[in-house]
XYZ file of C-alpha atoms in Angstrom:
701
model
C 152.560 141.577 63.841
C 152.780 140.247 67.379
C 149.684 142.202 68.419
C 147.565 140.203 65.968
C 148.962 136.917 67.310
C 148.147 137.481 70.983
C 145.160 135.717 72.508
C 143.579 139.081 73.286
C 143.949 140.345 69.727
C 142.577 137.113 68.246
C 139.621 137.300 70.630
C 138.992 140.944 69.694
C 138.980 140.166 65.962
C 136.604 137.210 66.376
C 134.337 139.238 68.662
C 134.128 142.082 66.159
C 133.410 139.711 63.281
C 130.690 137.935 65.262
C 129.054 141.243 66.053
C 128.871 142.141 62.368
C 126.740 139.182 61.257
C 123.604 141.268 60.683
C 124.523 141.665 57.005
C 125.218 139.154 54.264
C 128.753 140.525 54.084
C 129.168 140.090 57.835
C 128.023 136.472 57.698
C 130.453 135.844 54.825
C 133.352 137.183 56.922
C 132.297 135.000 59.868
C 132.323 131.877 57.671
C 135.666 132.947 56.214
C 137.054 133.269 59.741
C 135.914 129.702 60.392
C 137.930 128.508 57.422
C 141.045 130.278 58.716
C 140.564 128.877 62.221
C 140.212 125.383 60.749
C 143.458 125.748 58.799
C 145.384 126.996 61.827
C 143.920 124.424 64.230
C 144.339 121.562 61.768
C 140.872 120.257 62.552
C 137.240 121.282 62.662
C 136.546 123.821 65.427
C 132.907 124.513 66.355
C 131.972 128.161 65.969
C 131.960 129.946 69.328
C 128.533 131.140 70.408
C 129.253 132.493 73.898
C 132.004 134.752 75.257
C 133.560 131.761 77.034
C 133.618 129.653 73.868
C 135.133 132.540 71.942
C 137.933 132.895 74.495
C 138.596 129.153 74.201
C 138.943 129.434 70.408
C 141.247 132.441 70.772
C 143.439 130.547 73.258
C 143.576 127.503 70.948
C 144.612 129.719 68.042
C 147.253 131.467 70.125
C 148.760 128.189 71.295
C 148.853 126.758 67.768
C 150.460 129.913 66.382
C 153.040 129.945 69.157
C 153.855 126.259 68.611
C 154.180 126.610 64.820
C 154.912 130.159 63.578
C 154.445 128.987 59.974
C 150.696 128.898 60.671
C 150.686 132.644 61.316
C 150.562 133.544 57.611
C 146.905 132.627 56.876
C 145.717 134.261 60.092
C 147.698 137.464 59.547
C 146.606 137.678 55.899
C 143.009 137.475 57.081
C 143.191 139.560 60.287
C 145.125 142.492 58.795
C 142.298 143.338 56.429
C 139.237 141.977 58.165
C 136.324 144.451 58.084
C 135.561 144.180 61.778
C 132.519 146.373 62.275
C 130.642 148.665 59.945
C 131.024 152.388 60.610
C 129.188 153.173 63.799
C 126.401 155.207 62.336
C 126.234 158.850 61.358
C 126.367 160.064 64.956
C 123.003 161.744 64.567
C 121.982 163.461 67.771
C 118.942 161.788 69.279
C 116.651 164.077 71.246
C 114.171 163.503 74.040
C 110.435 163.952 73.500
C 109.253 167.498 74.041
C 108.671 168.440 77.689
C 105.203 169.874 78.482
C 105.207 173.617 79.006
C 103.039 173.287 82.129
C 105.825 171.696 84.164
C 106.021 173.019 87.732
C 107.658 172.372 91.097
C 110.147 169.460 91.409
C 113.028 171.762 92.411
C 114.268 169.284 95.025
C 114.361 166.403 92.525
C 116.106 168.534 89.911
C 118.795 169.498 92.434
C 119.411 165.814 93.197
C 119.789 165.052 89.488
C 122.082 168.058 89.025
C 124.281 166.853 91.882
C 124.464 163.267 90.602
C 125.305 164.230 87.022
C 128.141 166.441 88.297
C 129.606 163.679 90.498
C 133.235 162.895 89.578
C 133.390 159.648 87.646
C 134.649 156.772 89.804
C 134.078 153.761 87.538
C 130.448 153.245 88.539
C 127.713 153.677 85.924
C 126.054 157.060 86.283
C 122.419 156.059 86.892
C 119.483 157.825 88.534
C 116.118 156.133 89.155
C 113.006 158.310 89.159
C 110.112 156.335 90.594
C 106.529 157.101 91.482
C 102.945 155.991 90.790
C 101.426 156.310 87.338
C 100.423 159.820 86.404
C 102.755 161.472 88.924
C 104.923 162.989 86.191
C 108.151 160.977 86.341
C 108.538 160.879 82.552
C 107.785 164.594 82.212
C 110.341 165.319 84.911
C 113.001 163.333 83.026
C 112.226 165.190 79.789
C 112.223 168.609 81.456
C 115.549 168.010 83.220
C 117.080 166.457 80.121
C 116.314 169.415 77.882
C 118.168 171.613 80.359
C 121.263 169.423 79.880
C 121.829 169.805 76.125
C 125.239 171.427 76.577
C 126.420 168.674 78.936
C 125.378 165.903 76.482
C 126.215 167.198 72.994
C 126.242 163.694 71.422
C 122.542 163.092 72.013
C 119.763 162.139 74.397
C 118.347 158.785 73.244
C 114.983 157.827 74.728
C 113.539 154.304 74.858
C 110.040 153.408 76.041
C 110.535 149.956 77.567
C 106.850 149.001 77.610
C 106.542 145.575 75.961
C 110.192 145.618 74.823
C 112.675 142.836 75.503
C 116.240 143.900 76.353
C 117.281 142.844 72.832
C 114.636 145.045 71.227
C 115.474 147.950 73.537
C 119.162 147.687 72.623
C 118.195 147.728 68.959
C 116.208 150.919 69.482
C 119.133 152.521 71.339
C 121.520 151.683 68.502
C 119.134 153.121 65.904
C 118.961 156.354 67.875
C 122.752 156.484 67.981
C 122.734 156.595 64.177
C 123.248 152.983 63.142
C 121.426 151.674 60.116
C 119.334 148.523 60.395
C 121.930 146.381 58.653
C 124.623 147.533 61.093
C 122.733 146.267 64.147
C 123.606 142.707 65.227
C 120.749 140.321 65.874
C 121.921 138.704 69.117
C 121.570 140.361 72.520
C 125.210 139.888 73.487
C 126.472 141.441 70.248
C 124.057 144.360 70.557
C 125.173 144.994 74.111
C 128.845 144.938 73.125
C 128.215 147.263 70.178
C 126.205 149.704 72.314
C 129.028 149.924 74.812
C 131.522 150.482 71.991
C 129.341 153.232 70.513
C 128.851 154.913 73.889
C 132.469 154.625 75.043
C 133.636 158.001 73.703
C 130.342 159.884 73.659
C 128.614 162.222 76.066
C 125.057 160.905 76.181
C 121.969 161.205 78.322
C 119.994 157.952 78.042
C 116.407 157.921 79.330
C 114.809 154.498 79.863
C 111.088 154.957 80.480
C 108.519 152.578 81.996
C 111.145 150.153 83.284
C 109.807 147.022 84.995
C 112.866 145.275 86.429
C 116.600 145.453 86.958
C 117.046 142.570 84.478
C 115.340 144.627 81.764
C 117.521 147.676 82.411
C 120.937 146.173 83.153
C 121.948 145.378 79.509
C 121.197 149.006 78.590
C 123.602 150.560 81.090
C 126.997 151.906 80.107
C 130.022 152.408 82.346
C 131.396 155.068 79.997
C 132.297 158.251 81.895
C 130.361 160.473 79.502
C 127.060 158.566 79.749
C 124.343 159.388 82.282
C 121.266 157.157 82.436
C 117.894 158.136 83.890
C 115.614 155.184 84.561
C 111.901 155.918 85.016
C 109.787 153.325 86.831
C 106.629 152.957 88.851
C 108.510 151.680 91.884
C 112.082 151.076 93.091
C 113.816 148.332 91.113
C 115.489 145.751 93.319
C 119.138 145.211 92.490
C 119.608 148.365 90.413
C 122.628 150.326 91.597
C 121.279 153.823 91.116
C 120.503 157.015 92.980
C 116.865 156.475 93.932
C 114.717 159.593 93.688
C 111.062 159.207 94.699
C 108.586 161.522 92.970
C 105.460 162.330 94.920
C 102.294 164.434 94.513
C 102.451 168.144 93.807
C 101.882 170.479 96.701
C 98.549 172.307 96.616
C 100.099 175.635 95.588
C 102.011 173.932 92.797
C 98.835 172.189 91.646
C 97.200 175.625 91.320
C 100.254 176.924 89.472
C 100.047 173.987 87.035
C 96.362 174.691 86.361
C 97.180 178.344 85.725
C 99.762 177.322 83.142
C 97.302 174.923 81.518
C 94.260 177.201 81.218
C 95.465 180.641 82.312
C 95.145 182.590 85.543
C 91.770 184.178 84.601
C 90.134 180.773 84.096
C 91.449 179.538 87.443
C 90.198 182.712 89.128
C 86.730 182.282 87.610
C 86.609 178.690 88.885
C 87.546 179.553 92.470
C 84.230 178.154 93.749
C 84.950 174.697 92.367
C 88.750 174.817 92.662
C 89.038 173.271 96.160
C 86.951 170.274 95.116
C 89.030 169.827 91.932
C 92.269 169.979 93.899
C 90.962 167.418 96.395
C 89.863 165.151 93.579
C 93.243 165.390 91.781
C 95.322 164.891 94.967
C 98.457 166.425 93.440
C 98.540 164.111 90.390
C 99.780 165.989 87.299
C 97.836 163.599 85.051
C 94.605 164.198 86.963
C 95.172 167.951 86.857
C 95.666 167.886 83.073
C 92.482 165.850 82.678
C 90.512 168.185 84.946
C 91.747 171.458 83.419
C 89.213 171.658 80.535
C 86.279 171.230 82.954
C 87.644 173.357 85.780
C 84.412 175.269 86.308
C 82.393 172.043 86.691
C 82.199 170.547 90.153
C 83.521 166.956 90.093
C 80.912 164.243 90.573
C 82.999 162.887 93.434
C 84.288 165.818 95.484
C 86.141 163.879 98.163
C 89.935 163.518 98.185
C 90.859 160.183 96.638
C 93.721 157.745 97.002
C 93.359 156.878 93.277
C 93.373 160.263 91.518
C 94.365 158.796 88.131
C 91.448 156.359 88.124
C 89.109 159.124 89.265
C 90.338 161.411 86.473
C 89.869 158.688 83.856
C 86.328 158.034 85.040
C 85.500 161.762 85.083
C 86.859 162.188 81.529
C 85.033 159.108 80.288
C 81.646 160.324 81.574
C 81.901 163.468 79.429
C 82.738 161.675 76.178
C 80.341 161.623 73.238
C 78.978 158.100 72.563
C 81.223 157.422 69.576
C 84.427 158.408 71.365
C 83.356 156.479 74.473
C 82.816 153.328 72.400
C 86.227 153.656 70.745
C 87.827 154.186 74.165
C 86.289 150.969 75.459
C 86.858 148.691 72.481
C 90.369 149.913 71.680
C 91.451 148.938 75.178
C 90.545 145.273 74.863
C 94.086 144.461 73.657
C 97.429 146.120 74.327
C 97.855 147.481 70.797
C 101.251 149.214 70.512
C 99.702 152.095 68.580
C 96.271 153.299 67.536
C 95.806 155.071 64.215
C 92.797 155.998 62.121
C 92.868 152.793 60.052
C 92.831 150.525 63.105
C 90.312 152.656 64.994
C 87.970 152.708 61.993
C 88.038 148.924 61.831
C 87.440 148.529 65.565
C 84.296 150.704 65.679
C 83.181 150.086 62.066
C 83.386 153.609 60.717
C 85.372 155.460 58.058
C 88.891 156.702 58.697
C 88.032 160.411 58.737
C 85.519 159.849 61.537
C 87.935 157.572 63.365
C 90.611 160.276 63.195
C 88.184 162.763 64.742
C 87.349 160.327 67.558
C 91.042 159.755 68.288
C 91.581 163.495 68.566
C 88.681 163.740 71.022
C 90.191 161.018 73.198
C 93.571 162.757 73.124
C 91.966 166.045 74.172
C 90.323 164.193 77.074
C 93.793 162.885 78.059
C 92.602 159.314 77.460
C 95.218 158.842 74.713
C 98.837 159.935 74.504
C 100.048 160.971 71.063
C 103.306 159.170 70.191
C 103.711 160.433 66.609
C 101.555 162.340 64.109
C 98.326 160.351 63.748
C 99.438 157.633 66.211
C 98.323 157.248 69.812
C 98.666 154.920 72.765
C 96.626 154.216 75.882
C 98.525 154.347 79.152
C 98.085 151.173 81.282
C 95.557 152.665 83.716
C 93.445 154.016 80.847
C 93.477 150.651 79.105
C 92.508 148.920 82.342
C 89.498 151.235 82.692
C 88.548 150.707 79.049
C 88.717 146.930 79.331
C 86.619 146.798 82.517
C 84.037 149.209 81.142
C 83.762 147.406 77.801
C 82.902 144.144 79.528
C 80.122 145.817 81.505
C 78.721 148.063 78.737
C 79.278 146.201 75.459
C 79.168 142.575 76.540
C 81.321 139.604 75.646
C 80.014 139.129 72.095
C 80.599 142.744 71.055
C 84.037 142.783 72.671
C 85.046 139.594 70.870
C 83.829 140.974 67.561
C 85.818 144.196 68.047
C 89.029 142.291 68.741
C 88.375 140.052 65.725
C 87.989 143.147 63.536
C 91.278 144.572 64.836
C 93.058 141.271 64.174
C 91.514 141.243 60.697
C 92.930 144.711 60.080
C 96.437 143.523 60.848
C 95.926 140.294 58.886
C 94.932 142.237 55.763
C 97.767 144.714 56.245
C 100.351 141.946 56.701
C 99.178 139.899 53.711
C 99.035 142.947 51.419
C 102.469 144.134 52.507
C 103.995 140.662 52.174
C 102.702 140.224 48.623
C 103.986 143.662 47.636
C 107.372 143.195 49.340
C 108.242 139.732 48.027
C 105.872 138.701 45.213
C 108.378 136.332 43.611
C 108.769 134.039 46.636
C 106.797 130.796 46.885
C 106.777 131.333 50.647
C 104.713 134.521 50.361
C 100.981 133.958 51.072
C 98.708 134.106 48.045
C 95.530 135.010 49.952
C 93.711 138.140 48.791
C 94.127 141.498 50.502
C 92.706 144.859 49.494
C 95.742 146.621 51.004
C 98.284 147.686 48.362
C 101.647 149.472 48.348
C 103.368 151.497 45.614
C 106.826 149.914 46.023
C 108.548 146.968 47.657
C 110.371 149.353 49.962
C 107.143 150.911 51.191
C 105.734 147.456 51.903
C 108.782 146.380 53.910
C 108.680 149.673 55.819
C 105.026 149.060 56.708
C 105.801 145.555 57.946
C 108.665 146.887 60.063
C 106.626 149.755 61.527
C 103.810 147.454 62.634
C 105.924 144.468 63.714
C 104.971 144.735 67.438
C 101.301 145.028 66.470
C 101.498 141.898 64.320
C 102.878 140.024 67.327
C 99.975 141.208 69.483
C 97.525 140.232 66.712
C 98.998 136.712 66.614
C 98.586 136.449 70.392
C 94.976 137.589 70.142
C 94.181 135.202 67.300
C 95.625 132.289 69.268
C 93.587 133.196 72.362
C 90.451 133.349 70.222
C 91.197 129.972 68.641
C 91.536 131.491 65.167
C 94.222 129.101 63.975
C 93.985 130.049 60.295
C 94.685 133.697 61.096
C 97.619 132.754 63.344
C 99.392 130.882 60.569
C 98.487 133.408 57.860
C 99.832 136.308 59.918
C 103.033 134.427 60.689
C 103.576 133.398 57.062
C 103.160 137.051 56.077
C 106.117 137.981 58.273
C 108.604 136.157 56.017
C 109.488 139.190 53.824
C 110.136 141.216 56.977
C 112.416 138.507 58.390
C 114.280 138.231 55.096
C 114.643 141.910 54.243
C 114.641 143.808 57.537
C 115.267 141.320 60.326
C 113.471 142.429 63.529
C 113.931 138.823 64.662
C 113.936 139.758 68.344
C 110.520 141.410 67.972
C 108.976 138.672 65.817
C 110.244 135.660 67.754
C 107.230 135.346 70.128
C 104.802 135.326 67.192
C 106.864 132.780 65.260
C 106.984 130.492 68.289
C 103.194 130.671 68.536
C 102.861 129.966 64.811
C 105.071 126.872 64.941
C 103.247 125.567 68.017
C 99.804 126.075 66.469
C 100.986 124.399 63.257
C 102.247 121.361 65.184
C 98.989 121.061 67.101
C 96.538 121.635 64.281
C 98.361 121.299 60.933
C 101.010 118.601 61.504
C 102.811 117.200 58.489
C 101.627 119.986 56.174
C 103.337 122.583 54.029
C 102.014 125.214 56.410
C 103.753 123.590 59.355
C 106.948 123.182 57.346
C 106.944 126.847 56.346
C 106.408 128.077 59.909
C 109.146 125.864 61.334
C 111.488 127.169 58.611
C 110.653 130.779 59.473
C 111.269 130.135 63.162
C 114.553 128.395 62.341
C 115.653 131.422 60.306
C 115.090 133.890 63.148
C 116.627 131.579 65.750
C 119.738 131.290 63.578
C 120.068 135.050 63.222
C 119.672 135.408 66.997
C 122.422 132.771 67.406
C 120.161 130.246 69.147
C 121.792 127.623 66.948
C 120.834 124.459 68.821
C 117.144 125.374 68.794
C 117.382 126.505 65.165
C 118.690 123.072 64.191
C 115.630 121.387 65.699
C 113.288 123.743 63.854
C 115.071 123.212 60.518
C 114.776 119.448 60.956
C 111.081 119.846 61.831
C 110.583 121.916 58.667
C 112.181 119.209 56.536
C 110.100 116.543 58.270
C 106.795 118.301 57.622
C 107.622 119.241 54.033
C 108.596 115.626 53.350
C 105.337 114.363 54.900
C 103.400 116.819 52.739
C 105.184 115.635 49.593
C 106.427 119.179 48.944
C 109.866 118.507 47.484
C 110.720 122.177 46.880
C 109.993 122.993 50.505
C 111.876 119.934 51.760
C 114.950 120.841 49.707
C 114.756 124.408 51.009
C 114.626 123.199 54.628
C 117.660 120.940 54.126
C 119.461 123.778 52.335
C 118.736 126.010 55.296
C 120.193 123.399 57.644
C 123.349 123.542 55.509
C 123.482 127.329 55.859
C 123.207 126.892 59.619
C 126.134 124.458 59.466
C 128.184 127.096 57.623
C 127.420 129.529 60.437
C 128.547 126.892 62.943
C 131.800 126.277 61.010
C 130.710 122.670 60.408
C 131.780 122.773 56.778
C 131.742 119.033 55.898
C 128.218 118.729 57.329
C 127.159 121.833 55.409
C 128.370 120.349 52.134
C 126.494 117.118 52.849
C 123.284 119.091 53.423
C 123.655 120.896 50.106
C 124.237 117.584 48.333
C 121.117 116.158 49.990
C 119.085 119.199 48.937
C 120.282 118.753 45.340
C 119.194 115.114 45.391
C 115.729 116.130 46.626
C 115.397 118.618 43.768
C 116.159 115.799 41.333
C 112.781 114.337 42.230
C 110.864 117.314 40.805
C 109.612 116.532 37.312
C 109.140 119.020 34.438
C 105.415 119.343 35.133
C 105.614 119.298 38.926
C 105.133 122.251 41.233
C 108.403 124.125 41.669
C 109.833 123.049 38.321
C 110.108 126.636 37.070
C 112.233 127.553 40.074
C 114.622 124.619 39.699
C 117.442 126.287 37.703
C 117.794 129.097 40.209
C 117.504 126.763 43.199
C 120.269 124.579 41.763
C 122.482 127.599 41.094
C 122.148 128.734 44.705
C 123.059 125.260 45.914
C 126.094 125.248 43.614
C 127.238 128.481 45.206
C 126.685 127.115 48.713
C 128.647 123.954 47.870
C 131.486 126.098 46.586
C 131.471 128.116 49.807
C 131.683 124.972 51.951
C 134.427 123.419 49.822
C 136.387 126.653 49.846
C 136.411 126.674 53.660
C 137.692 123.077 53.477
C 140.587 124.152 51.199
C 139.286 121.941 48.363
C 140.141 124.607 45.839
C 139.534 122.952 42.485
C 136.146 121.539 43.497
C 135.105 124.864 45.014
C 136.060 126.756 41.843
C 134.053 124.325 39.687
C 130.861 124.724 41.718
C 131.195 128.508 42.012
C 131.861 128.856 38.279
C 128.645 126.941 37.530
C 126.663 129.244 39.820
C 128.340 132.306 38.339
C 127.342 131.417 34.778
C 123.709 131.163 35.837
C 123.675 134.480 37.709
C 125.413 136.194 34.812
C 122.440 135.125 32.679
C 124.477 132.868 30.423
C 122.694 129.531 30.864
C 119.573 128.042 29.254
C 117.801 128.218 32.605
C 118.335 131.959 33.000
C 118.839 134.711 30.445
C 118.387 137.552 32.931
C 121.507 138.617 34.859
C 121.218 138.902 38.643
C 123.815 141.520 39.652
C 123.672 140.934 43.395
C 123.992 137.150 43.213
C 126.645 137.536 40.531
C 128.682 139.678 42.914
C 128.244 137.179 45.737
C 129.485 134.289 43.595
C 132.423 136.378 42.387
C 133.263 137.252 46.002
C 133.332 133.589 47.000
C 135.438 132.700 43.969
C 137.909 135.507 44.678
C 138.373 134.349 48.252
C 139.151 130.783 47.164
C 142.006 132.172 45.053
C 143.141 134.560 47.797
C 143.457 131.682 50.259
C 145.903 130.139 47.802
C 147.712 133.533 47.503
C 146.665 133.741 43.828
C 145.990 137.490 43.855
C 146.394 137.749 40.083
C 143.302 135.581 39.539
C 141.361 137.092 42.453
C 141.757 140.789 41.553
C 139.731 140.846 38.284
C 136.976 138.850 40.004
C 136.772 141.468 42.767
C 136.691 144.297 40.220
C 133.918 142.583 38.253
C 131.938 142.134 41.467
C 132.303 145.840 42.291
C 131.057 146.711 38.797
C 128.085 144.354 39.184
C 127.044 146.156 42.385
C 127.116 149.662 40.902
C 123.326 149.700 40.452
C 122.561 147.830 43.674
C 122.073 149.250 47.170
C 124.638 146.963 48.778
C 127.008 149.231 50.679
C 128.192 146.523 53.066
C 128.949 144.083 50.262
C 130.859 146.864 48.513
C 132.850 147.558 51.697
C 133.746 143.862 51.896
C 134.875 143.801 48.261
C 137.064 146.856 48.798
C 138.707 145.035 51.688
C 139.317 142.004 49.473
C 140.749 144.260 46.797
C 143.150 145.731 49.343
C 144.297 142.202 50.146
C 144.906 141.627 46.432
C 147.045 144.718 45.882
C 148.822 145.017 49.260
C 152.119 143.118 49.462
C 152.195 140.633 52.323
């Protein structure tokens, strides 16, 4: 018992609960914790949002429990059974990308890595930094060495390409590779970092962080666990990073020849002995340049002198030999930093059909002007994109370049709108604009939105730069189903900020502006930027009110109430829900939104019951939750269709109200009914929560 009453134990429980807020069940537990803290403290306590604030709450709780042991009962009843964190994934074993078979030399570097990985652990993170200019083979070296270390790292070798990723997004990718499901991954950076370190603590992992740009980007991804070794790959030394620095330089001439022999065979190299010296001078020991030159080994390079920029020379040499169609795709695809190129996007860029676009992509990959990242998906390395962008300006001209970018943005606009309509057709927030893109299921549509999330962000940036305000707001509105069903808030945040800014500047006081501020508020809340989220929710209500859109205004105020629940400001939350109900009263039978009124009111009744339950106003809470429950069971004039998931949520809230009052006899059948309601739903985390509540019902205190 005493362990759960110490300041450290209280802090640990609150930390674990805060880290589990990625799911509806996790948010419910967080709000429930706020109710317990309020009862113990005897007053409203703002929800902690930083490690320091959390420690302050834990200390307050500890002091109150020590001063009055009678207060221990509600905390112990809650803490004994709290579902702290979902199971930490399936422990699937992540693997590095395949290492090229033409790897050669690098014995000295490999020996340094071997020595560092065998160093006795002394409390310092095990980190090695491989650095060298683009095309020198640092990534290949990391892959090659890593595959030799499978026995040393049996729990996996997660790999993260840090190009264009924030630390939050990179942590999310690491956690996915460690086996966590999307709903198990917290939204905030601090919770992701804590969870990653928990996951890595007892594992033997090799983590490879590629294309790192700064110490600040890498630091949150480092683990001090003794079984974790991290290889950071960068173009140059990273100031402030405490790591073994290993520079990677050009291949020696004999090793360059050996690499060519592995690429094309010894006979082909022997036949090309007349041109070989010029090729070696031109490539200057760059593995990338050697790979690009291998197919044309018997052709004397146009520039035979040794160069200080072998990668640029190789790109130019490869470009000159391209067929016109492939050369045009190379140029126009490089005008924006698209995260991935596939046949659909390429076809739109160069105005051809997808089969031809696929053939052109394969030609560019064979010329080493594209790197394949997955079947049918490619990416330009930075130096290749730089060449493409410069060449496009000179060859195609400004008008053609602008048109190509506009076509690419249009591709992502159509994809986003089609996926949004398929993923969430019942929502009034979903755009109604036409799109020819269709999906067979809601799940497939959400998966498409998630897969292309970084590309949508880049498309929003491009549309803003081109002054295409309508496309900016349409793209951002189409992200709502992704925010609601899959999160990815850290990835989407830059686009949502642009959308809200464009709406303020060009569509103030409109439903569009209200919707975009609401979307931004939603993601900011999930990322625990609560102060900023409050401002965006108020802006959403302001614009919806100015537009005369009562349904949208009520929704914005309702959202502000949900934020207050997250902040443990329960009286303010209840007031928001009451205000939202009053706004809905202004919608007449023939007005827009009238058909949605019964369900909107039922949701507000549930939210009111949640707030009142946290305030220990039991009878009022039960009345509101019972009203909501009847609707979701399909037993009211406004709804004859049961909603199993919302039924289970209302039952969960109702059961907790009775559990707080130690009325397990009333709570138990409610929990069992909720479990039955979820039998046909994919709601594993809600089920886990209900099983915990059931344990509280049947376990003697």
